[in-house]
PDB file of C-alpha atoms in Angstrom:
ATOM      1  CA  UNK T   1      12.976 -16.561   6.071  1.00 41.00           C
ATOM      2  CA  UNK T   2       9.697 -15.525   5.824  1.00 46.00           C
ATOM      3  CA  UNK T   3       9.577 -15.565  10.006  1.00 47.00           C
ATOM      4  CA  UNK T   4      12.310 -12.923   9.870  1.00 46.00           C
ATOM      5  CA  UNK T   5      10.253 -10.509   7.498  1.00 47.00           C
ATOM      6  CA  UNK T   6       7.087 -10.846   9.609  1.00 48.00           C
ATOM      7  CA  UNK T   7       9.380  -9.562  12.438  1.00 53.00           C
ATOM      8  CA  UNK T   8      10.579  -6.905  10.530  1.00 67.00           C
ATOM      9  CA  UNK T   9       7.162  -5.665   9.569  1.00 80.00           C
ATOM     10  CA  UNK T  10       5.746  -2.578  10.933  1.00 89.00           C
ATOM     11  CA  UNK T  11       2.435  -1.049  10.896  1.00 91.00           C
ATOM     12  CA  UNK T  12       0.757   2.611  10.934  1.00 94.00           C
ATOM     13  CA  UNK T  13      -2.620   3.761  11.994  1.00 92.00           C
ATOM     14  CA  UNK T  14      -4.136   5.701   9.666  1.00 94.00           C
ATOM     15  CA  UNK T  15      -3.788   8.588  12.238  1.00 95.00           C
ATOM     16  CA  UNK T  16       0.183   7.510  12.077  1.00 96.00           C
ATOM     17  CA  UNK T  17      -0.318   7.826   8.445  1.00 97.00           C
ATOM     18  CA  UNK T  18      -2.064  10.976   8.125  1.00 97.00           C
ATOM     19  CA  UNK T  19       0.210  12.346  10.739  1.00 98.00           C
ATOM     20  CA  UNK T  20       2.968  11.699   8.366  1.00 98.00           C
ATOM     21  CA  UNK T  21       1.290  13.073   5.151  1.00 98.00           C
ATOM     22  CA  UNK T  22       1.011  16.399   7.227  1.00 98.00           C
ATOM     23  CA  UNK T  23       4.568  16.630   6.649  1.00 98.00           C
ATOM     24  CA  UNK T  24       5.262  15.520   3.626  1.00 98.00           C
ATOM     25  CA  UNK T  25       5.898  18.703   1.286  1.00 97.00           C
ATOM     26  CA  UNK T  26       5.521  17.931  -2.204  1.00 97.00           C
ATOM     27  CA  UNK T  27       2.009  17.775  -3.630  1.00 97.00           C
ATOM     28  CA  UNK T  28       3.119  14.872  -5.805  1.00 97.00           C
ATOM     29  CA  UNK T  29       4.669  12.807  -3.243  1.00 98.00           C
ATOM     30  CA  UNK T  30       1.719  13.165  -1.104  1.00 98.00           C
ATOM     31  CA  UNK T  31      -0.549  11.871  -3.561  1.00 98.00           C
ATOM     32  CA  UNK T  32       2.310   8.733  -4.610  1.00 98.00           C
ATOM     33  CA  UNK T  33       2.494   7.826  -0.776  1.00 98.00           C
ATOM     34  CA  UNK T  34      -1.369   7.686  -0.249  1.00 98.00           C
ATOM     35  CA  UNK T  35      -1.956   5.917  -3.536  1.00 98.00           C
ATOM     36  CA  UNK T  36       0.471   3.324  -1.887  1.00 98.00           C
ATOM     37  CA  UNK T  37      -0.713   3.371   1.425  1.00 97.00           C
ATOM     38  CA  UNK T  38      -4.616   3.154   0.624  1.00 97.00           C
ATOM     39  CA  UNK T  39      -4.206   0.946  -2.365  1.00 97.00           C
ATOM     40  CA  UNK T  40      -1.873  -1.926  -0.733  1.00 95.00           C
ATOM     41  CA  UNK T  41       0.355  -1.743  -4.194  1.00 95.00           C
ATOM     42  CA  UNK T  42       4.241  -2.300  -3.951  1.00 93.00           C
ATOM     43  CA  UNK T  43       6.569   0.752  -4.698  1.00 95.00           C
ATOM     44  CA  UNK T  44       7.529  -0.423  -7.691  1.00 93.00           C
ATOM     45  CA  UNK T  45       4.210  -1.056  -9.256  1.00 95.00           C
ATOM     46  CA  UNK T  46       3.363   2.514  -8.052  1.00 96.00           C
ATOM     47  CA  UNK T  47       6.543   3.766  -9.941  1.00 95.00           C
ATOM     48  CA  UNK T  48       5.311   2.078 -12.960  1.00 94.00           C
ATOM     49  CA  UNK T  49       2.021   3.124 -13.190  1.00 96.00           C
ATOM     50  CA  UNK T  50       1.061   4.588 -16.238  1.00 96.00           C
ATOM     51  CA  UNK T  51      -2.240   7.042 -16.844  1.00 97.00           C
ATOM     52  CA  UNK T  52      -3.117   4.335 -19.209  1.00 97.00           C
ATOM     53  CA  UNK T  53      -4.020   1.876 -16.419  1.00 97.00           C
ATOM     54  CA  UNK T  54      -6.350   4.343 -14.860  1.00 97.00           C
ATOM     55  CA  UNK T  55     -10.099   3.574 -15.955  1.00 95.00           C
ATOM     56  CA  UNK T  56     -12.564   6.287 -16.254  1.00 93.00           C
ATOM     57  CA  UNK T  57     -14.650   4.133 -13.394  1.00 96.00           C
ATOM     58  CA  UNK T  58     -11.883   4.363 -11.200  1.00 96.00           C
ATOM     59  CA  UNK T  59     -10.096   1.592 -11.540  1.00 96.00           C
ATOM     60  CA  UNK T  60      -6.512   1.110 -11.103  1.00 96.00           C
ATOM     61  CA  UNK T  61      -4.800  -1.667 -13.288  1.00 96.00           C
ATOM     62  CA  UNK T  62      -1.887  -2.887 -12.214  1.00 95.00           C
ATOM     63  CA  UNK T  63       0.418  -5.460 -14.863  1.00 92.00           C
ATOM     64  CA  UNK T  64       4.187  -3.884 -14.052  1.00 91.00           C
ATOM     65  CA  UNK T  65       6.669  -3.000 -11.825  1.00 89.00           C
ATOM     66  CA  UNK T  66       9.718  -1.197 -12.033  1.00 82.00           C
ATOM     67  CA  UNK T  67      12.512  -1.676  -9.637  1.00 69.00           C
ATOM     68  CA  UNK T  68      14.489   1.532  -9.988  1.00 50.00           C
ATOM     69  CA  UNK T  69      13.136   4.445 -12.829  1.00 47.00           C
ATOM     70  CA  UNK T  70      15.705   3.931 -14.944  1.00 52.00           C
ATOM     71  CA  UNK T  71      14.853   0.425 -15.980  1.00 50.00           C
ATOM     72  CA  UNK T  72      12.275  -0.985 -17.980  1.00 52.00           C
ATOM     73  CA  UNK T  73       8.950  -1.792 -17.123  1.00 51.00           C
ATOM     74  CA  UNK T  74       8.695  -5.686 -16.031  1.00 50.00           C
ATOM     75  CA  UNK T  75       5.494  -8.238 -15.046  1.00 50.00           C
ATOM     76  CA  UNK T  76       4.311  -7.766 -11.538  1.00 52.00           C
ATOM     77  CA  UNK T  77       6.518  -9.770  -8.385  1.00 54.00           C
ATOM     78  CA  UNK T  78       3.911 -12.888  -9.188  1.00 54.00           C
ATOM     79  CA  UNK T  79       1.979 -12.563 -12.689  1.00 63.00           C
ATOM     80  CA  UNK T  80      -1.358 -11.654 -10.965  1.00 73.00           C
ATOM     81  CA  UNK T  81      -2.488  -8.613 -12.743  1.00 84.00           C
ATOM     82  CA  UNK T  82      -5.506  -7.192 -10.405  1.00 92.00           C
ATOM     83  CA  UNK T  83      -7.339  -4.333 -10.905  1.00 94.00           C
ATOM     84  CA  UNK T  84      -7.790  -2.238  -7.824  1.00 95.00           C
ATOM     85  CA  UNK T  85     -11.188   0.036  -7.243  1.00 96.00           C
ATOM     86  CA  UNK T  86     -10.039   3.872  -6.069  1.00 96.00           C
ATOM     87  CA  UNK T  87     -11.681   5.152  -3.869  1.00 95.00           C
ATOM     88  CA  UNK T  88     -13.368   8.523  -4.590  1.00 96.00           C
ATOM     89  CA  UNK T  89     -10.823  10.601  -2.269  1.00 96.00           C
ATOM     90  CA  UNK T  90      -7.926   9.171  -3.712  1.00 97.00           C
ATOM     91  CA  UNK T  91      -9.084   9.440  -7.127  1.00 97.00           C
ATOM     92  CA  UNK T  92     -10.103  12.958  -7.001  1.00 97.00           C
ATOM     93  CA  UNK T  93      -6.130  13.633  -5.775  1.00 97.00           C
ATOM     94  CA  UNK T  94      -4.973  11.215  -8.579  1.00 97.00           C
ATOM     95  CA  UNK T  95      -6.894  13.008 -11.338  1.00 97.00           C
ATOM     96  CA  UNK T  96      -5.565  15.893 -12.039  1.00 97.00           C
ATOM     97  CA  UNK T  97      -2.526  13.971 -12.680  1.00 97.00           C
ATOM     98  CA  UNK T  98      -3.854  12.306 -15.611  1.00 97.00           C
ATOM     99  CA  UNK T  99      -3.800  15.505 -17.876  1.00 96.00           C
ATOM    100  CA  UNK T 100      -0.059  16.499 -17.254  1.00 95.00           C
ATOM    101  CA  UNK T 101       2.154  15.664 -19.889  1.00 96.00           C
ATOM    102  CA  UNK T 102       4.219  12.352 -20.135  1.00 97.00           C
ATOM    103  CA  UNK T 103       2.941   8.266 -19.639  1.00 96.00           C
ATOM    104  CA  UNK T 104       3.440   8.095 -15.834  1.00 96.00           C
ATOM    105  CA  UNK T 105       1.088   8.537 -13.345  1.00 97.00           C
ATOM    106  CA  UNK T 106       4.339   9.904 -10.596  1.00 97.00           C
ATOM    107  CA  UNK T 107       6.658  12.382 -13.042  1.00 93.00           C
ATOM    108  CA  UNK T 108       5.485  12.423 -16.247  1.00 93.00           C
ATOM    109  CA  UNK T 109       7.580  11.488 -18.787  1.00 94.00           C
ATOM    110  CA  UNK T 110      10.202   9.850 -16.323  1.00 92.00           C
ATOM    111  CA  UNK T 111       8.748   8.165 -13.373  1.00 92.00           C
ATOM    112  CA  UNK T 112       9.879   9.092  -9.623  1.00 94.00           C
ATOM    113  CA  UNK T 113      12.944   7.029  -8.405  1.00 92.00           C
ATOM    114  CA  UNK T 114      13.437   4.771  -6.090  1.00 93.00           C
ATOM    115  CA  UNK T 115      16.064   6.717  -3.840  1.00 94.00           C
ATOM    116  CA  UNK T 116      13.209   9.891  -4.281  1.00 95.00           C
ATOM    117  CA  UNK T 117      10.336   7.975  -2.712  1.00 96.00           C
ATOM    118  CA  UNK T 118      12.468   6.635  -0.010  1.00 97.00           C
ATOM    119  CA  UNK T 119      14.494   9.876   0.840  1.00 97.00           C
ATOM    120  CA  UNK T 120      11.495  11.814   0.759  1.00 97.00           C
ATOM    121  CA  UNK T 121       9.465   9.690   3.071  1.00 98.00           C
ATOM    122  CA  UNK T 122      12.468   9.881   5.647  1.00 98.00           C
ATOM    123  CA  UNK T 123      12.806  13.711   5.673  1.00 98.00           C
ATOM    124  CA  UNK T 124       8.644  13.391   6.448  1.00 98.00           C
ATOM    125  CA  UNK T 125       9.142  10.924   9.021  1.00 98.00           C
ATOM    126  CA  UNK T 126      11.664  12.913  10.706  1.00 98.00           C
ATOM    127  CA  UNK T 127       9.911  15.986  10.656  1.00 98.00           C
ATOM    128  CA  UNK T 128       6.157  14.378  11.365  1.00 98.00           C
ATOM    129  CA  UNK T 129       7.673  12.408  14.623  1.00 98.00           C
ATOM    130  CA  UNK T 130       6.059   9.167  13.859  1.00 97.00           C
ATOM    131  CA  UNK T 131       7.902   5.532  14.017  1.00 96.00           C
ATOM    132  CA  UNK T 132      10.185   4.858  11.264  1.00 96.00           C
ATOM    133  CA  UNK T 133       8.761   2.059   8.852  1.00 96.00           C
ATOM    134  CA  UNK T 134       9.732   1.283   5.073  1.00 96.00           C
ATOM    135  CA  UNK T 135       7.799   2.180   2.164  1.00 96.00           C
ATOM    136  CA  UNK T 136       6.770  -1.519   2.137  1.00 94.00           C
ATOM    137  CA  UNK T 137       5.159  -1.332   5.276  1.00 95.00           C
ATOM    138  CA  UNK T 138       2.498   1.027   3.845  1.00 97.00           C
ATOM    139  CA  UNK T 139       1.338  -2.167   2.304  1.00 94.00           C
ATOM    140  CA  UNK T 140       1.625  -4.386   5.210  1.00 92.00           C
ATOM    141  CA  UNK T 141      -0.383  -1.096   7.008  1.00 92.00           C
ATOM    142  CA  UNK T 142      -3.095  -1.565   4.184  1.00 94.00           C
ATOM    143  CA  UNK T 143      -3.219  -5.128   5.248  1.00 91.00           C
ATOM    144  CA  UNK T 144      -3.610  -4.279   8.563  1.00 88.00           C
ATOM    145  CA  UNK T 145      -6.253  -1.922   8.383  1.00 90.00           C
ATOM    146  CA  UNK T 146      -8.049  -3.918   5.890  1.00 91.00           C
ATOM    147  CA  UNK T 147      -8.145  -7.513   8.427  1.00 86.00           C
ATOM    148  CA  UNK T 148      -9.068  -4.776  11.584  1.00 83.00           C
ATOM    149  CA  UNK T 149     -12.602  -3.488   9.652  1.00 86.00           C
ATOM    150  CA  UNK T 150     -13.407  -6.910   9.008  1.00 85.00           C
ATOM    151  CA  UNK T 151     -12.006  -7.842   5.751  1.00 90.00           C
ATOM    152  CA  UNK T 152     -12.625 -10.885   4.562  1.00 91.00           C
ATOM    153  CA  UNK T 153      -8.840 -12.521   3.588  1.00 90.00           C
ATOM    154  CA  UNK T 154      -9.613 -13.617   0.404  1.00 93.00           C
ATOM    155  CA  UNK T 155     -10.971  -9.824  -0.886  1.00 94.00           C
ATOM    156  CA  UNK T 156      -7.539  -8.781   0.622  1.00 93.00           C
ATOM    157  CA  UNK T 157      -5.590 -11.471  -0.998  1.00 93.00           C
ATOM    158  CA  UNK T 158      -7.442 -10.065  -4.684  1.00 93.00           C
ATOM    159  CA  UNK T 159      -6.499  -6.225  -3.634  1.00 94.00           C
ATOM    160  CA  UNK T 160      -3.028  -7.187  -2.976  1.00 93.00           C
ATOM    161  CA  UNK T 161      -2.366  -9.860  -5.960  1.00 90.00           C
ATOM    162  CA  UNK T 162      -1.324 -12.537  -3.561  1.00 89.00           C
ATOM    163  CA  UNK T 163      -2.907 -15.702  -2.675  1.00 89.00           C
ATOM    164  CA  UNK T 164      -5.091 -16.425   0.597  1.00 89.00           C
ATOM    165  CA  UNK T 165      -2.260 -19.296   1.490  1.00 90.00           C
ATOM    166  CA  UNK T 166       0.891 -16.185   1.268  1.00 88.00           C
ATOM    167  CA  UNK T 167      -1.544 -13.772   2.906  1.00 88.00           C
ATOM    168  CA  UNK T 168      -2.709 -16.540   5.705  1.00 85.00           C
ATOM    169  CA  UNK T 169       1.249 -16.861   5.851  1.00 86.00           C
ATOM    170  CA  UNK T 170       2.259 -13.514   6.413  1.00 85.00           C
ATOM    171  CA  UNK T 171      -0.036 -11.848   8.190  1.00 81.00           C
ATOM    172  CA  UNK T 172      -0.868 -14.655  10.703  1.00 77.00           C
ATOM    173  CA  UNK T 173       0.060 -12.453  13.741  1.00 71.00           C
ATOM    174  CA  UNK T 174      -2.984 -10.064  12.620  1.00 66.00           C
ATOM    175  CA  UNK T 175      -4.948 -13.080  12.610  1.00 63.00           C
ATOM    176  CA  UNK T 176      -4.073 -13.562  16.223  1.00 64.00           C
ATOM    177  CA  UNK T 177      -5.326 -10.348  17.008  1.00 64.00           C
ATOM    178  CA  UNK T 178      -8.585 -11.467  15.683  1.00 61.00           C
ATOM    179  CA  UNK T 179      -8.892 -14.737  17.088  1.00 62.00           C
ATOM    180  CA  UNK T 180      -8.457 -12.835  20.452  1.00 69.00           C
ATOM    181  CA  UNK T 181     -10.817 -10.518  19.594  1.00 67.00           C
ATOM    182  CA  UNK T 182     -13.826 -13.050  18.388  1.00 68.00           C
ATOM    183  CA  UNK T 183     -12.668 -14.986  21.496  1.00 75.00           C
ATOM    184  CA  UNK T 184     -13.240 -12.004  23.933  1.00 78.00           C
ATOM    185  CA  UNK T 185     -16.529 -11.355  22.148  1.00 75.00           C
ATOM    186  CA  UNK T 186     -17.629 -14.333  22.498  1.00 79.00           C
ATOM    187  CA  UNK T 187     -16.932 -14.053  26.433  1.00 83.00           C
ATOM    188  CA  UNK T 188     -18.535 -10.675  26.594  1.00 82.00           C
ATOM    189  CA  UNK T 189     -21.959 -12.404  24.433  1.00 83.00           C
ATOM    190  CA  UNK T 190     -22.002 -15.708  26.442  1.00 80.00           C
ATOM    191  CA  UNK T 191     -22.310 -14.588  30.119  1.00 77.00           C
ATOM    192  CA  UNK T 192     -24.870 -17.244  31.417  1.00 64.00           C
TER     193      UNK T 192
END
């Protein structure tokens, strides 16, 4: 159920994050783990991203998914193609990318597996220290981050490619947060 997931979700800071990026040692993976992490995408529409989708204004397009690298290319989980802004940090890592050989933005001419992202990401955890979450969790974190600065949840809902109603759903324990937030504020602003 979708209860279940929520309480299998974990979060990282973006000090958690960065803390684990420190020990990540590829150059490539690096850059695949922050493109996931600071662009809220699922792992296997960052496996199938092509150069192609990559706009000279920075925008990332993303239309596919691949479930493992050896398969073909299929439509995103729910049909919403989105484009996705980079932001100028992560697209100054992502573009030297663009003029190696081969269609994919992760490996070229075959894209990164599956089993490479996730073993990779273990050895980093391992070695950074930090709590152990699943790749999918970068996008939950991306969520996360997004709904703490203020994020309004349908600009979220567009980044992701999910509705306000499935992001309402799923992240309604981050909404908690911010109802007792607004509700302390209001205590701290009403004092007469």
């Amino acid at each position: 159920t979708q209860e279940e997931a929520n309480k299998e979700m974990d979060v990282w800071t973006v000090d958690e994050f960065d803390t684990f990026l420190n020990a990540v040692e590829s150059p490539l993976m690096k850059v695949m783990y922050e493109f996931i992490f600071w662009t809220g995408c699922r792992k296997g529409e960052a496996i199938a991203m092509k150069k192609s989708k990559i706009t000279p204004d920075h925008m990332c397009i993303f239309d596919e998914t691949l479930s493992n690298h050896a398969s073909r290319e299929s439509a995103i989980k729910n049909k919403h193609v989105r484009k996705v802004k980079l932001d100028p940090s992560l697209y100054a890592k992502i573009e030297p990318l663009l003029s190696e050989p081969g269609p994919y933005l992760f490996g070229g001419n075959v894209s990164v597996s599956p089993a490479v992202l996730d073993y990779q990401k273990e050895v980093a955890v391992k070695k950074s220290g930090v709590k152990r979450i699943r790749i999918h969790d970068f996008r939950h974190s991306h969520v996360s981050i997004l709904y703490a600065a203020g994020v309004p949840t349908k600009a979220i809902a567009d980044r992701i490619g999910d509705t306000e109603q499935t992001v309402l759903r799923v992240y309604k324990h981050l909404m908690q947060s911010t109802v007792d937030q607004m509700n302390e504020t209001i205590a701290n602003l009403h004092k007469s």
